[in-house]
Coordinates of C-alpha atoms in Angstrom, one line a residue:
M295 CA 129.7 143.6 106.7
G296 CA 126.7 142.2 104.8
V297 CA 123.7 140.3 106.1
Q298 CA 124.2 137.0 107.9
T299 CA 121.8 134.2 106.9
L300 CA 121.0 131.4 109.3
V301 CA 119.3 128.1 108.4
L302 CA 117.6 125.7 110.7
H303 CA 118.6 122.2 109.5
V304 CA 116.2 119.4 110.5
G305 CA 117.1 116.0 109.0
D306 CA 115.7 112.5 109.3
A307 CA 117.1 111.0 112.5
G308 CA 117.1 107.6 110.8
D309 CA 113.9 106.3 112.1
G310 CA 111.9 106.8 108.9
N311 CA 109.4 109.2 110.5
A312 CA 109.8 112.7 109.0
F313 CA 109.7 115.7 111.4
D314 CA 109.1 113.7 114.6
W315 CA 110.8 114.4 118.0
A316 CA 113.9 112.5 117.0
D317 CA 114.4 114.8 114.0
W318 CA 114.0 117.9 116.1
A319 CA 116.3 116.6 118.8
D320 CA 119.1 116.7 116.1
A321 CA 118.1 120.1 114.7
R322 CA 121.0 122.6 114.5
V323 CA 121.4 126.2 113.3
L324 CA 123.9 126.6 110.4
K325 CA 125.5 129.9 109.3
T326 CA 125.3 129.6 105.5
A327 CA 126.0 132.8 103.7
T328 CA 127.2 136.3 103.9
I329 CA 125.3 138.5 101.4
T330 CA 127.9 140.8 99.9
S331 CA 127.0 144.5 100.2
T332 CA 128.7 145.5 96.9
A333 CA 126.3 145.7 94.0
P334 CA 127.7 146.0 90.4
T335 CA 127.9 149.7 89.4
G336 CA 128.1 151.6 86.2
L337 CA 125.6 149.5 84.3
T338 CA 124.9 150.8 80.7
A339 CA 122.7 149.4 78.0
T340 CA 123.1 150.3 74.3
A341 CA 121.0 149.1 71.4
A342 CA 123.4 147.4 68.9
S343 CA 120.6 146.5 66.4
S344 CA 116.9 145.9 66.3
T345 CA 117.3 142.6 68.0
E346 CA 120.4 143.1 70.3
I347 CA 121.2 145.2 73.3
G348 CA 124.7 145.3 74.7
L349 CA 125.3 145.7 78.5
A350 CA 128.5 146.7 80.3
W351 CA 129.2 147.2 84.0
D352 CA 132.1 147.6 86.5
E353 CA 133.5 144.4 88.0
V354 CA 132.7 143.4 91.6
C355 CA 135.7 142.1 93.6
G356 CA 135.3 138.5 94.8
E357 CA 132.4 137.5 92.5
T358 CA 132.4 134.2 90.6
G359 CA 129.7 135.3 88.1
Y360 CA 126.8 137.6 87.3
S361 CA 123.1 137.1 86.7
I362 CA 121.5 139.4 84.1
E363 CA 117.9 140.4 84.5
R364 CA 115.5 142.2 82.1
S365 CA 112.2 143.9 82.4
S366 CA 109.8 145.4 79.9
D367 CA 108.0 147.5 82.5
G368 CA 110.9 148.5 84.8
V369 CA 109.3 146.7 87.7
L370 CA 109.2 143.0 87.2
F371 CA 112.6 141.6 86.3
T372 CA 113.3 138.1 84.9
A373 CA 116.8 136.4 84.6
I374 CA 117.8 136.2 81.0
G375 CA 121.4 134.9 81.3
T376 CA 124.5 134.5 83.3
V377 CA 128.2 135.1 82.7
G378 CA 131.3 133.8 84.5
A379 CA 133.9 135.4 86.8
N380 CA 135.4 138.7 85.7
A381 CA 133.0 139.3 82.8
T382 CA 131.7 142.8 82.5
T383 CA 129.6 142.6 79.3
F384 CA 126.6 140.7 78.1
A385 CA 124.7 140.8 74.7
D386 CA 121.0 140.3 74.9
T387 CA 120.2 138.8 71.5
T388 CA 116.6 138.0 72.3
A389 CA 115.4 141.6 72.2
Q390 CA 112.5 142.6 69.9
A391 CA 112.5 145.5 67.5
S392 CA 111.0 148.9 68.7
T393 CA 111.0 147.8 72.4
T394 CA 112.3 149.5 75.5
Y395 CA 114.0 147.2 78.1
S396 CA 115.3 147.8 81.6
Y397 CA 118.2 145.8 82.8
R398 CA 120.0 145.1 86.1
V399 CA 122.9 142.9 87.1
I400 CA 123.5 140.8 90.3
A401 CA 127.0 139.6 91.3
T402 CA 127.2 136.0 92.7
N403 CA 129.7 133.8 94.4
A404 CA 129.6 130.3 95.9
T405 CA 127.6 131.4 98.9
S406 CA 125.9 134.7 98.2
V407 CA 124.4 137.3 95.9
S408 CA 124.8 141.0 95.8
P409 CA 122.1 143.6 95.7
A410 CA 121.0 144.5 92.2
S411 CA 123.0 147.1 90.2
N412 CA 121.6 150.4 89.0
V413 CA 118.9 150.0 86.3
A414 CA 119.8 150.8 82.7
Q415 CA 117.4 151.2 79.8
A416 CA 117.7 150.9 76.0
T417 CA 115.3 150.9 73.2
T418 CA 115.8 148.8 70.1
P419 CA 115.3 150.6 66.7
A420 CA 112.6 149.4 64.3
A421 CA 113.5 146.4 62.2
P422 CA 115.0 147.2 58.8
K423 CA 112.4 147.0 56.0
A424 CA 113.0 144.5 53.2
P425 CA 113.7 146.2 49.8
A426 CA 110.9 146.4 47.3
A427 CA 110.8 143.7 44.7
A428 CA 112.1 144.5 41.3
S429 CA 109.5 144.8 38.5
G430 CA 109.4 144.8 34.8
L431 CA 111.7 141.8 34.3
T432 CA 112.4 141.1 30.6
A433 CA 114.6 138.5 29.0
T434 CA 116.1 139.0 25.5
L435 CA 117.8 136.3 23.6
N436 CA 121.2 137.6 22.4
G437 CA 122.8 134.9 20.3
A438 CA 122.7 131.2 20.8
A439 CA 124.4 131.2 24.3
E440 CA 123.4 134.5 25.9
I441 CA 120.2 136.0 27.4
D442 CA 120.2 139.6 28.5
L443 CA 118.0 140.4 31.5
S444 CA 116.7 143.9 32.5
W445 CA 114.4 145.1 35.3
I446 CA 113.2 148.1 37.1
D447 CA 114.9 148.5 40.5
N448 CA 112.2 149.7 42.9

């Protein structure tokens, strides 16, 4: 079940000479990690606004957290965040307007990482446009303590 990883540990034997015969004489093989074969499944990505994409996935049994990765080309992925144990959602609040992103999620625990989840894509909508400025502002004195303002709402 999973892939076994072995590490050759070579330490300083205490003589101050790195990687000499004394160091290699004390070398040993350590079994360090079992890579879990269960990748997160059911990943979905939904644009929540022009600058936010929400992600959701199915939980992996035995994980202690997740690493979330994003790509703008669907090929090269970069980690953009992590969440703790039992989390199944993440909000990417660093998205740019009118941009398509691909996402994948990797489950982690103290000694291993899973394969990547399925890839999910979402496209953020265009940023909302600011309203046009009002024009034609006029002020009319209406008595000693009142000014009436009027304008054209563009």
